[in-house]
Amino acid sequence: MTVTDTTSAAIVGGPGLPQERRVVTEIPGPQSRRLLERKAQAVAKGVGHSIPVATVAAGGGVLVDADGNSFIDLGSGIAVTGVGNSAPRVVEAVQRQVAQFTHTCFTISPYDSYVEVAEALNRLTPGDFEKRSALFNSGAEAVENAIKIARHYTKKQGVVVFDHAYHGRTNLTMALTAKSMPYKSGFGPFAPEVYRVPMSYPYRDGLTGAEAAERAISQIEVQVRADNLAAILIEPIQGEGGFVVPAEGFLPALQKWANDNGVVFIADEVQTGFARTGTMFASEQFGIVPDLVTTAKGIAGGLPLSAVTGRAEIMDSSHAGGLGGTYGGNPIACAAALATIETYEQDGLVERAAEIGTLLTGRLNAMRAGDPRIGDVRGRGAMMAMELVDPATGRPDAALTSRVLAAAIAQGVVLLTCGTYGNVIRFLPPLAISDELLNEGLDIVWKALTDAE
Ligand SMILES: *Cc1c(COP(=O)(O)O)cnc(C)c1O
């Protein structure tokens, strides 16, 4: 099937879309430009966009725009469509559920699929202790609720977070997030009782995991103290902050200190969760078993859903009615999550993510060997990144990063950047992408980099 009638709303996405890169207009093409003009007139400017094209269909490893261009998708809508866009099981489950009932509010009258998602999360997250889950709509909402739960359980208020952390854009999660621009600037005042300590960032700090943990813990003990601290919140691999992978031993040392001191240890796996890093959850790769885990992005094939999962005694400490929301655990999102989880498990996508990791690691390290502007290659599984720097000084090169991004988009590759200093190119392909498309996408990125002066 080729996409010819680009104005038709009947274009079918999913893995049946031709899995090819195809650039037939300048980017953005005329239809996309028209949408962007309307967007500027209708949508608040604060809601930005990084890829200037109007999407009409997506699936497998491609995204098709209104002008008939087909992009290789190396972003998965920020690690959301791990199973691929419009994945067949998800489409079928959503269609079935939407015809059955669309909403009751779970806290008014419960239904089976919410409980089944909770059971799946309790089974899949690290730790063989008894667990409970609660469902929400967004990653930020899950993080907010994890903090609520930890505070209620410990009867303490302080929360420790890390340099380069990203936890969302609501008021509390802005406070938890490190980077001012664009996430916080001008949006204060921020929620109190949040304390930031140094992250382990091996490429930039040169410390071992033990040294970095000692630095963080001594700061916590001096500036907060365990008797004021409800929780330590950390992304096992930082997402928006630059795919920073902490040195070995850093996370276990933090967890041990938290466990020994009556502090709830929370892993924010919103970006790393659900097969992405080559294990179902990234915590597994670092030998940590968090008390609470927050999940969202990859959970439901693109439908809005998030969760807090963890130790039963902590999760059950809040009174009935203290947690919830009108839409949290919506039945359509839950049906999508069950189909998504089935797809990860039945289609071997954990193993596929590890395979993609091997391919990405090999290609990116080969690029690094040929170009000193690639200062670091890091990540796990299908969550890999390269940090671009000035080779003479090691300083972050955000301008080069932007040029590579623009050139890749013009050549039909959807690419994402990240990093505190805006100098990290991140690779988050759908796990449904073929090696062929992935390699072609990487060829384009390499050409964009070598062409960029
Ligand atoms: C994206 C993200 C969030 C926020 O999720 P939203 O659904 O955008 O609110 C929180 N934590 C991490 C680690 C994320 O990557």
Short mmCIF file of C-alpha atoms and ligand atoms in Angstrom, two decimals:
data_model
loop_
_atom_site.label_atom_id
_atom_site.label_comp_id
_atom_site.label_asym_id
_atom_site.label_seq_id
_atom_site.Cartn_x
_atom_site.Cartn_y
_atom_site.Cartn_z
CA MET A 1 0.00 0.00 0.00
CA THR A 2 1.35 3.45 -0.81
CA VAL A 3 0.02 6.62 0.69
CA THR A 4 -1.26 8.81 -2.10
CA ASP A 5 -4.42 10.49 -0.82
CA THR A 6 -2.76 12.35 2.01
CA THR A 7 -5.88 14.29 2.95
CA SER A 8 -7.78 11.12 3.72
CA ALA A 9 -8.44 10.38 7.35
CA ALA A 10 -8.69 6.70 6.42
CA ILE A 11 -4.95 6.03 6.22
CA VAL A 12 -4.25 2.92 8.24
CA GLY A 13 -1.16 2.88 10.42
CA GLY A 14 0.47 -0.04 12.19
CA PRO A 15 3.12 -2.49 11.02
CA GLY A 16 1.40 -2.84 7.61
CA LEU A 17 2.73 0.56 6.54
CA PRO A 18 5.55 0.25 4.00
CA GLN A 19 8.68 0.04 6.14
CA GLU A 20 10.72 2.53 4.17
CA ARG A 21 12.29 5.96 4.34
CA ARG A 22 10.78 8.15 1.65
CA VAL A 23 11.33 11.88 1.26
CA VAL A 24 9.08 13.28 -1.50
CA THR A 25 8.91 16.97 -0.54
CA GLU A 26 11.10 19.45 1.26
CA ILE A 27 10.63 19.11 5.03
CA PRO A 28 8.25 20.43 6.15
CA GLY A 29 6.14 19.95 3.04
CA PRO A 30 3.17 22.16 2.12
CA GLN A 31 0.55 20.22 4.12
CA SER A 32 2.76 20.20 7.20
CA ARG A 33 3.45 23.91 6.86
CA ARG A 34 -0.28 24.57 6.71
CA LEU A 35 -0.83 22.65 9.94
CA LEU A 36 2.02 24.46 11.68
CA GLU A 37 0.50 27.81 10.70
CA ARG A 38 -2.85 26.76 12.15
CA LYS A 39 -1.07 25.45 15.25
CA ALA A 40 0.54 28.84 15.84
CA GLN A 41 -2.90 30.47 15.66
CA ALA A 42 -4.76 27.92 17.79
CA VAL A 43 -2.35 26.27 20.22
CA ALA A 44 -0.51 27.94 23.09
CA LYS A 45 3.10 28.71 22.18
CA GLY A 46 4.37 26.96 25.32
CA VAL A 47 3.37 23.68 23.72
CA GLY A 48 6.32 23.36 21.34
CA HIS A 49 7.27 20.74 18.76
CA SER A 50 10.64 19.41 17.69
CA ILE A 51 9.77 17.67 14.40
CA PRO A 52 7.96 20.09 12.04
CA VAL A 53 5.70 17.58 10.30
CA ALA A 54 2.01 16.71 10.48
CA THR A 55 1.71 13.02 11.27
CA VAL A 56 -1.06 11.06 9.56
CA ALA A 57 0.00 7.47 10.26
CA ALA A 58 2.72 5.49 12.01
CA GLY A 59 3.66 1.88 12.64
CA GLY A 60 6.57 -0.53 12.89
CA GLY A 61 9.58 1.72 12.50
CA VAL A 62 8.10 4.55 10.43
CA LEU A 63 6.03 7.70 10.74
CA VAL A 64 4.20 9.09 7.68
CA ASP A 65 3.39 12.78 7.25
CA ALA A 66 0.59 14.60 5.46
CA ASP A 67 2.80 15.20 2.43
CA GLY A 68 3.51 11.50 1.94
CA ASN A 69 7.01 11.55 3.46
CA SER A 70 7.90 8.45 5.45
CA PHE A 71 10.35 8.95 8.34
CA ILE A 72 12.43 6.35 10.12
CA ASP A 73 11.30 6.65 13.74
CA LEU A 74 14.21 6.69 16.19
CA GLY A 75 12.17 8.27 19.00
CA SER A 76 8.98 6.25 19.63
CA GLY A 77 7.20 9.43 20.73
CA ILE A 78 9.73 9.61 23.61
CA ALA A 79 9.95 5.90 24.46
CA VAL A 80 6.18 5.39 24.41
CA THR A 81 5.45 3.19 21.40
CA GLY A 82 7.86 0.41 22.30
CA VAL A 83 5.50 -2.10 20.72
CA GLY A 84 5.19 0.14 17.66
CA ASN A 85 2.46 2.61 16.78
CA SER A 86 -1.03 1.16 16.35
CA ALA A 87 0.30 -2.27 17.30
CA PRO A 88 -2.26 -4.90 16.23
CA ARG A 89 -3.07 -6.27 19.72
CA VAL A 90 -3.46 -2.73 21.06
CA VAL A 91 -5.76 -1.67 18.22
CA GLU A 92 -7.93 -4.74 18.70
CA ALA A 93 -8.14 -4.37 22.50
CA VAL A 94 -8.98 -0.67 22.31
CA GLN A 95 -11.67 -1.21 19.68
CA ARG A 96 -13.24 -3.95 21.79
CA GLN A 97 -13.18 -1.88 24.98
CA VAL A 98 -14.38 1.38 23.44
CA ALA A 99 -17.52 -0.42 22.25
CA GLN A 100 -18.06 -2.03 25.68
CA PHE A 101 -17.78 0.90 28.09
CA THR A 102 -15.56 3.99 28.03
CA HIS A 103 -15.55 5.12 31.65
CA THR A 104 -16.98 4.53 35.09
CA CYS A 105 -14.30 6.18 37.26
CA PHE A 106 -12.57 3.27 38.99
CA THR A 107 -13.04 4.90 42.40
CA ILE A 108 -16.82 4.95 41.75
CA SER A 109 -17.26 1.46 40.33
CA PRO A 110 -14.26 -0.83 39.73
CA TYR A 111 -13.67 -3.08 36.73
CA ASP A 112 -11.54 -6.07 35.85
CA SER A 113 -8.92 -4.59 33.50
CA TYR A 114 -7.60 -2.09 36.10
CA VAL A 115 -7.09 -4.92 38.60
CA GLU A 116 -5.45 -7.04 35.90
CA VAL A 117 -2.99 -4.23 35.03
CA ALA A 118 -2.17 -3.90 38.75
CA GLU A 119 -1.59 -7.67 38.95
CA ALA A 120 0.70 -7.54 35.90
CA LEU A 121 2.71 -4.63 37.34
CA ASN A 122 3.03 -6.38 40.70
CA ARG A 123 4.32 -9.47 38.90
CA LEU A 124 6.71 -7.69 36.50
CA THR A 125 8.39 -5.03 38.67
CA PRO A 126 11.53 -5.96 40.65
CA GLY A 127 11.17 -7.56 44.10
CA ASP A 128 9.42 -10.74 45.17
CA PHE A 129 7.64 -9.16 48.16
CA GLU A 130 3.92 -8.48 48.26
CA LYS A 131 3.03 -5.45 46.17
CA ARG A 132 0.19 -3.10 45.33
CA SER A 133 -0.30 -0.73 42.41
CA ALA A 134 -2.29 2.44 41.77
CA LEU A 135 -2.97 3.80 38.28
CA PHE A 136 -2.89 7.37 37.02
CA ASN A 137 -2.71 9.22 33.69
CA SER A 138 0.77 10.68 33.21
CA GLY A 139 4.31 10.13 34.37
CA ALA A 140 4.26 13.34 36.38
CA GLU A 141 1.08 12.25 38.14
CA ALA A 142 2.66 8.90 39.03
CA VAL A 143 5.73 10.63 40.48
CA GLU A 144 3.54 13.05 42.48
CA ASN A 145 1.63 10.12 43.92
CA ALA A 146 4.78 8.15 44.76
CA ILE A 147 5.93 11.16 46.83
CA LYS A 148 2.50 11.49 48.46
CA ILE A 149 2.60 7.81 49.40
CA ALA A 150 6.18 7.96 50.73
CA ARG A 151 5.37 11.01 52.87
CA HIS A 152 2.21 9.47 54.25
CA TYR A 153 4.02 6.23 55.08
CA THR A 154 7.12 7.76 56.69
CA LYS A 155 5.37 10.77 58.27
CA LYS A 156 8.35 12.76 56.94
CA GLN A 157 8.52 15.41 54.21
CA GLY A 158 11.95 15.75 52.58
CA VAL A 159 12.62 14.39 49.10
CA VAL A 160 16.09 13.96 47.63
CA VAL A 161 16.54 14.22 43.86
CA PHE A 162 19.60 14.49 41.64
CA ASP A 163 21.38 16.83 39.27
CA HIS A 164 20.09 16.39 35.68
CA ALA A 165 16.88 14.73 36.93
CA TYR A 166 13.62 15.01 35.01
CA HIS A 167 10.37 14.06 36.69
CA GLY A 168 7.67 16.11 34.93
CA ARG A 169 6.03 19.50 34.55
CA THR A 170 3.41 19.75 37.32
CA ASN A 171 4.25 21.93 40.29
CA LEU A 172 5.82 19.27 42.51
CA THR A 173 7.54 17.53 39.60
CA MET A 174 8.96 20.84 38.31
CA ALA A 175 10.53 21.20 41.75
CA LEU A 176 11.92 17.66 41.39
CA THR A 177 13.27 18.39 37.89
CA ALA A 178 16.72 19.95 37.62
CA LYS A 179 16.79 21.96 34.41
CA SER A 180 15.37 25.49 34.45
CA MET A 181 14.97 26.10 30.71
CA PRO A 182 12.51 25.12 29.34
CA TYR A 183 10.88 23.18 32.19
CA LYS A 184 10.81 25.61 35.14
CA SER A 185 11.85 29.09 34.10
CA GLY A 186 9.23 31.62 35.19
CA PHE A 187 6.84 28.97 36.54
CA GLY A 188 7.70 29.19 40.24
CA PRO A 189 7.30 29.23 43.16
CA PHE A 190 8.08 25.54 43.42
CA ALA A 191 7.03 22.98 46.00
CA PRO A 192 9.20 22.98 49.15
CA GLU A 193 11.20 20.24 50.88
CA VAL A 194 13.04 19.13 47.75
CA TYR A 195 16.83 18.69 48.04
CA ARG A 196 19.15 18.18 45.07
CA VAL A 197 22.40 16.24 45.32
CA PRO A 198 25.06 15.27 42.75
CA MET A 199 24.39 12.41 40.35
CA SER A 200 26.96 9.84 39.29
CA TYR A 201 27.96 10.96 35.78
CA PRO A 202 31.04 8.91 34.95
CA TYR A 203 31.91 10.75 31.72
CA ARG A 204 32.00 14.12 33.47
CA ASP A 205 32.90 13.38 37.11
CA GLY A 206 35.32 10.47 36.68
CA LEU A 207 34.18 9.01 40.02
CA THR A 208 33.51 5.36 40.80
CA GLY A 209 29.99 4.46 41.88
CA ALA A 210 31.14 4.14 45.49
CA GLU A 211 32.79 7.58 45.44
CA ALA A 212 29.77 9.23 43.81
CA ALA A 213 27.43 7.56 46.33
CA GLU A 214 29.58 8.72 49.23
CA ARG A 215 29.50 12.27 47.86
CA ALA A 216 25.69 12.20 47.54
CA ILE A 217 25.07 10.50 50.90
CA SER A 218 27.38 12.80 52.87
CA GLN A 219 25.56 15.77 51.37
CA ILE A 220 22.19 14.24 52.31
CA GLU A 221 23.34 13.57 55.87
CA VAL A 222 24.61 17.11 56.34
CA GLN A 223 21.93 19.07 54.47
CA VAL A 224 18.75 17.04 55.11
CA ARG A 225 19.28 14.13 57.55
CA ALA A 226 17.41 10.84 57.37
CA ASP A 227 14.98 11.85 60.11
CA ASN A 228 13.58 14.56 57.82
CA LEU A 229 13.68 12.51 54.65
CA ALA A 230 10.68 10.66 53.20
CA ALA A 231 12.19 9.48 49.92
CA ILE A 232 15.10 9.32 47.54
CA LEU A 233 13.78 9.57 43.97
CA ILE A 234 16.03 8.61 41.05
CA GLU A 235 15.88 7.56 37.41
CA PRO A 236 18.07 4.41 37.10
CA ILE A 237 19.21 5.85 33.76
CA GLN A 238 18.38 9.53 33.43
CA GLY A 239 16.14 10.37 30.47
CA GLU A 240 15.75 14.04 29.58
CA GLY A 241 18.92 14.83 31.56
CA GLY A 242 21.08 13.09 28.97
CA PHE A 243 20.79 9.30 29.29
CA VAL A 244 23.28 9.46 32.13
CA VAL A 245 24.13 5.92 33.27
CA PRO A 246 25.43 5.96 36.85
CA ALA A 247 28.70 4.18 37.63
CA GLU A 248 28.42 0.63 38.91
CA GLY A 249 27.61 0.45 42.60
CA PHE A 250 26.10 3.95 42.84
CA LEU A 251 22.44 2.89 42.87
CA PRO A 252 22.89 -0.11 45.24
CA ALA A 253 24.78 2.11 47.72
CA LEU A 254 21.97 4.69 47.68
CA GLN A 255 19.34 2.01 48.07
CA LYS A 256 21.19 0.45 50.99
CA TRP A 257 21.49 3.80 52.73
CA ALA A 258 17.77 4.46 52.19
CA ASN A 259 16.78 0.98 53.44
CA ASP A 260 19.01 1.33 56.53
CA ASN A 261 17.64 4.78 57.37
CA GLY A 262 13.87 4.47 57.01
CA VAL A 263 13.81 6.36 53.69
CA VAL A 264 11.61 5.14 50.81
CA PHE A 265 13.72 4.40 47.71
CA ILE A 266 11.76 5.28 44.55
CA ALA A 267 12.92 4.40 41.03
CA ASP A 268 11.38 6.62 38.36
CA GLU A 269 11.20 4.13 35.48
CA VAL A 270 8.81 6.24 33.42
CA GLN A 271 11.30 6.34 30.51
CA THR A 272 13.42 3.23 31.24
CA GLY A 273 10.53 0.87 31.94
CA PHE A 274 8.91 -1.86 29.87
CA ALA A 275 11.64 -3.71 27.97
CA ARG A 276 13.29 -0.49 26.78
CA THR A 277 16.75 -1.12 28.27
CA GLY A 278 16.90 -4.85 27.48
CA THR A 279 15.30 -5.95 30.74
CA MET A 280 11.67 -5.37 31.70
CA PHE A 281 12.87 -2.64 34.11
CA ALA A 282 16.26 -0.93 34.21
CA SER A 283 16.54 -1.45 38.00
CA GLU A 284 17.24 -5.13 37.28
CA GLN A 285 20.47 -4.21 35.48
CA PHE A 286 21.86 -2.30 38.43
CA GLY A 287 20.98 -4.86 41.09
CA ILE A 288 18.47 -2.63 42.87
CA VAL A 289 15.03 -3.48 44.19
CA PRO A 290 13.21 -0.18 44.73
CA ASP A 291 10.50 0.18 47.39
CA LEU A 292 8.34 1.98 44.81
CA VAL A 293 8.56 2.14 41.01
CA THR A 294 6.84 4.75 38.82
CA THR A 295 5.95 3.77 35.27
CA ALA A 296 4.20 5.40 32.30
CA LYS A 297 5.51 5.98 28.75
CA GLY A 298 5.95 2.42 27.44
CA ILE A 299 3.06 1.00 29.46
CA ALA A 300 0.11 1.17 27.05
CA GLY A 301 1.26 1.49 23.44
CA GLY A 302 0.54 5.22 23.35
CA LEU A 303 -2.59 5.51 25.46
CA PRO A 304 -2.28 7.69 28.56
CA LEU A 305 -1.65 5.55 31.62
CA SER A 306 0.81 5.55 34.50
CA ALA A 307 1.35 3.68 37.73
CA VAL A 308 2.99 3.52 41.12
CA THR A 309 3.88 -0.03 42.16
CA GLY A 310 5.62 -1.16 45.31
CA ARG A 311 5.76 -2.70 48.74
CA ALA A 312 2.27 -3.47 50.04
CA GLU A 313 2.87 -1.94 53.48
CA ILE A 314 3.94 1.37 51.93
CA MET A 315 1.27 1.44 49.22
CA ASP A 316 -1.48 0.46 51.68
CA SER A 317 -0.56 3.11 54.25
CA SER A 318 -2.80 5.79 52.72
CA HIS A 319 -6.47 5.94 53.69
CA ALA A 320 -9.19 5.09 51.12
CA GLY A 321 -9.96 8.12 48.97
CA GLY A 322 -6.46 9.57 49.44
CA LEU A 323 -5.31 8.35 46.04
CA GLY A 324 -7.07 8.36 42.69
CA GLY A 325 -8.56 10.70 40.13
CA THR A 326 -11.40 10.84 37.67
CA TYR A 327 -9.58 9.19 34.76
CA GLY A 328 -6.75 7.25 36.42
CA GLY A 329 -6.74 3.71 35.04
CA ASN A 330 -9.31 4.49 32.35
CA PRO A 331 -10.70 1.21 30.92
CA ILE A 332 -9.52 1.90 27.36
CA ALA A 333 -6.00 2.70 28.57
CA CYS A 334 -6.06 -0.45 30.74
CA ALA A 335 -7.16 -2.61 27.80
CA ALA A 336 -4.30 -1.10 25.78
CA ALA A 337 -1.84 -1.77 28.63
CA LEU A 338 -2.83 -5.43 28.86
CA ALA A 339 -2.40 -5.83 25.10
CA THR A 340 0.91 -3.96 25.24
CA ILE A 341 2.28 -6.08 28.09
CA GLU A 342 1.17 -9.22 26.26
CA THR A 343 3.04 -7.98 23.19
CA TYR A 344 6.28 -7.35 25.12
CA GLU A 345 6.07 -10.82 26.64
CA GLN A 346 4.74 -12.87 23.70
CA ASP A 347 6.84 -11.22 20.99
CA GLY A 348 10.13 -11.42 22.91
CA LEU A 349 10.56 -7.64 22.95
CA VAL A 350 12.81 -7.66 26.03
CA GLU A 351 15.26 -9.77 24.04
CA ARG A 352 14.68 -7.60 20.97
CA ALA A 353 15.58 -4.47 22.97
CA ALA A 354 18.84 -6.13 24.05
CA GLU A 355 19.55 -7.03 20.40
CA ILE A 356 18.88 -3.45 19.31
CA GLY A 357 21.27 -2.40 22.08
CA THR A 358 24.03 -4.56 20.65
CA LEU A 359 23.49 -3.09 17.19
CA LEU A 360 23.34 0.51 18.50
CA THR A 361 26.37 0.07 20.75
CA GLY A 362 28.44 -1.33 17.89
CA ARG A 363 27.45 1.37 15.43
CA LEU A 364 27.75 4.30 17.86
CA ASN A 365 31.14 3.18 19.17
CA ALA A 366 32.38 2.83 15.59
CA MET A 367 31.21 6.40 14.93
CA ARG A 368 32.93 7.57 18.09
CA ALA A 369 36.20 5.97 16.98
CA GLY A 370 35.96 7.99 13.75
CA ASP A 371 34.89 11.34 15.19
CA PRO A 372 36.35 12.92 18.34
CA ARG A 373 33.30 15.20 18.63
CA ILE A 374 31.45 12.17 19.98
CA GLY A 375 32.71 12.42 23.55
CA ASP A 376 30.69 9.59 25.04
CA VAL A 377 28.43 6.73 23.97
CA ARG A 378 26.22 5.32 26.71
CA GLY A 379 22.90 3.71 27.55
CA ARG A 380 21.40 0.24 27.63
CA GLY A 381 19.36 -1.72 25.13
CA ALA A 382 17.16 0.43 22.93
CA MET A 383 17.95 3.51 25.06
CA MET A 384 21.34 4.71 23.82
CA ALA A 385 22.87 8.13 23.33
CA MET A 386 25.93 9.98 22.18
CA GLU A 387 27.19 13.15 23.81
CA LEU A 388 28.63 15.73 21.39
CA VAL A 389 31.48 17.92 22.58
CA ASP A 390 34.22 20.24 21.43
CA PRO A 391 37.10 17.76 21.17
CA ALA A 392 39.66 20.34 22.27
CA THR A 393 37.95 21.36 25.52
CA GLY A 394 35.39 18.61 26.17
CA ARG A 395 32.73 21.34 26.43
CA PRO A 396 29.17 20.41 25.39
CA ASP A 397 28.39 21.31 21.76
CA ALA A 398 24.67 22.08 21.63
CA ALA A 399 24.97 23.96 18.31
CA LEU A 400 26.43 20.92 16.55
CA THR A 401 23.71 18.77 18.11
CA SER A 402 21.01 21.04 16.66
CA ARG A 403 22.59 20.96 13.20
CA VAL A 404 22.75 17.15 13.21
CA LEU A 405 19.13 16.99 14.33
CA ALA A 406 17.94 19.37 11.58
CA ALA A 407 19.90 17.52 8.88
CA ALA A 408 18.56 14.14 10.00
CA ILE A 409 14.96 15.39 9.95
CA ALA A 410 15.45 16.85 6.46
CA GLN A 411 16.64 13.42 5.33
CA GLY A 412 13.63 11.57 6.77
CA VAL A 413 14.74 10.51 10.25
CA VAL A 414 12.84 11.35 13.42
CA LEU A 415 15.58 11.95 15.97
CA LEU A 416 15.48 13.31 19.53
CA THR A 417 18.00 15.20 21.59
CA CYS A 418 18.29 15.62 25.36
CA GLY A 419 20.75 16.55 28.06
CA THR A 420 21.21 19.32 30.59
CA TYR A 421 23.49 21.04 28.07
CA GLY A 422 21.38 20.15 25.00
CA ASN A 423 24.26 18.20 23.46
CA VAL A 424 23.04 14.60 23.59
CA ILE A 425 21.48 12.71 20.67
CA ARG A 426 19.31 9.92 21.98
CA PHE A 427 18.13 6.79 20.25
CA LEU A 428 14.79 5.33 21.37
CA PRO A 429 13.57 3.29 18.40
CA PRO A 430 10.36 1.31 18.57
CA LEU A 431 11.23 -2.30 19.41
CA ALA A 432 9.20 -3.18 16.30
CA ILE A 433 11.78 -1.56 13.98
CA SER A 434 13.78 -3.76 11.59
CA ASP A 435 17.60 -3.86 11.69
CA GLU A 436 17.56 -2.64 8.12
CA LEU A 437 15.63 0.55 8.92
CA LEU A 438 17.61 1.13 12.09
CA ASN A 439 20.91 0.84 10.19
CA GLU A 440 19.63 3.18 7.48
CA GLY A 441 18.61 5.71 10.14
CA LEU A 442 22.07 5.50 11.72
CA ASP A 443 23.71 5.98 8.29
CA ILE A 444 21.73 9.22 7.93
CA VAL A 445 22.76 10.40 11.40
CA TRP A 446 26.41 9.62 10.65
CA LYS A 447 26.23 11.54 7.36
CA ALA A 448 24.51 14.45 9.13
CA LEU A 449 27.34 14.50 11.67
CA THR A 450 30.17 14.26 9.18
CA ASP A 451 28.55 16.94 6.97
CA ALA A 452 28.14 19.32 9.93
CA GLU A 453 31.13 21.63 10.27
C1 LIG B 1 8.59 11.71 30.74
C2 LIG B 1 9.01 11.51 32.13
C3 LIG B 1 8.22 11.91 33.21
C4 LIG B 1 6.93 12.68 33.03
O1 LIG B 1 5.99 11.94 32.32
P1 LIG B 1 4.71 12.69 31.68
O2 LIG B 1 3.85 11.58 31.21
O3 LIG B 1 5.25 13.53 30.57
O4 LIG B 1 4.11 13.50 32.76
C5 LIG B 1 8.64 11.60 34.48
N1 LIG B 1 9.79 10.93 34.69
C6 LIG B 1 10.59 10.54 33.68
C7 LIG B 1 11.83 9.78 33.98
C8 LIG B 1 10.23 10.81 32.37
O5 LIG B 1 11.04 10.44 31.36
#
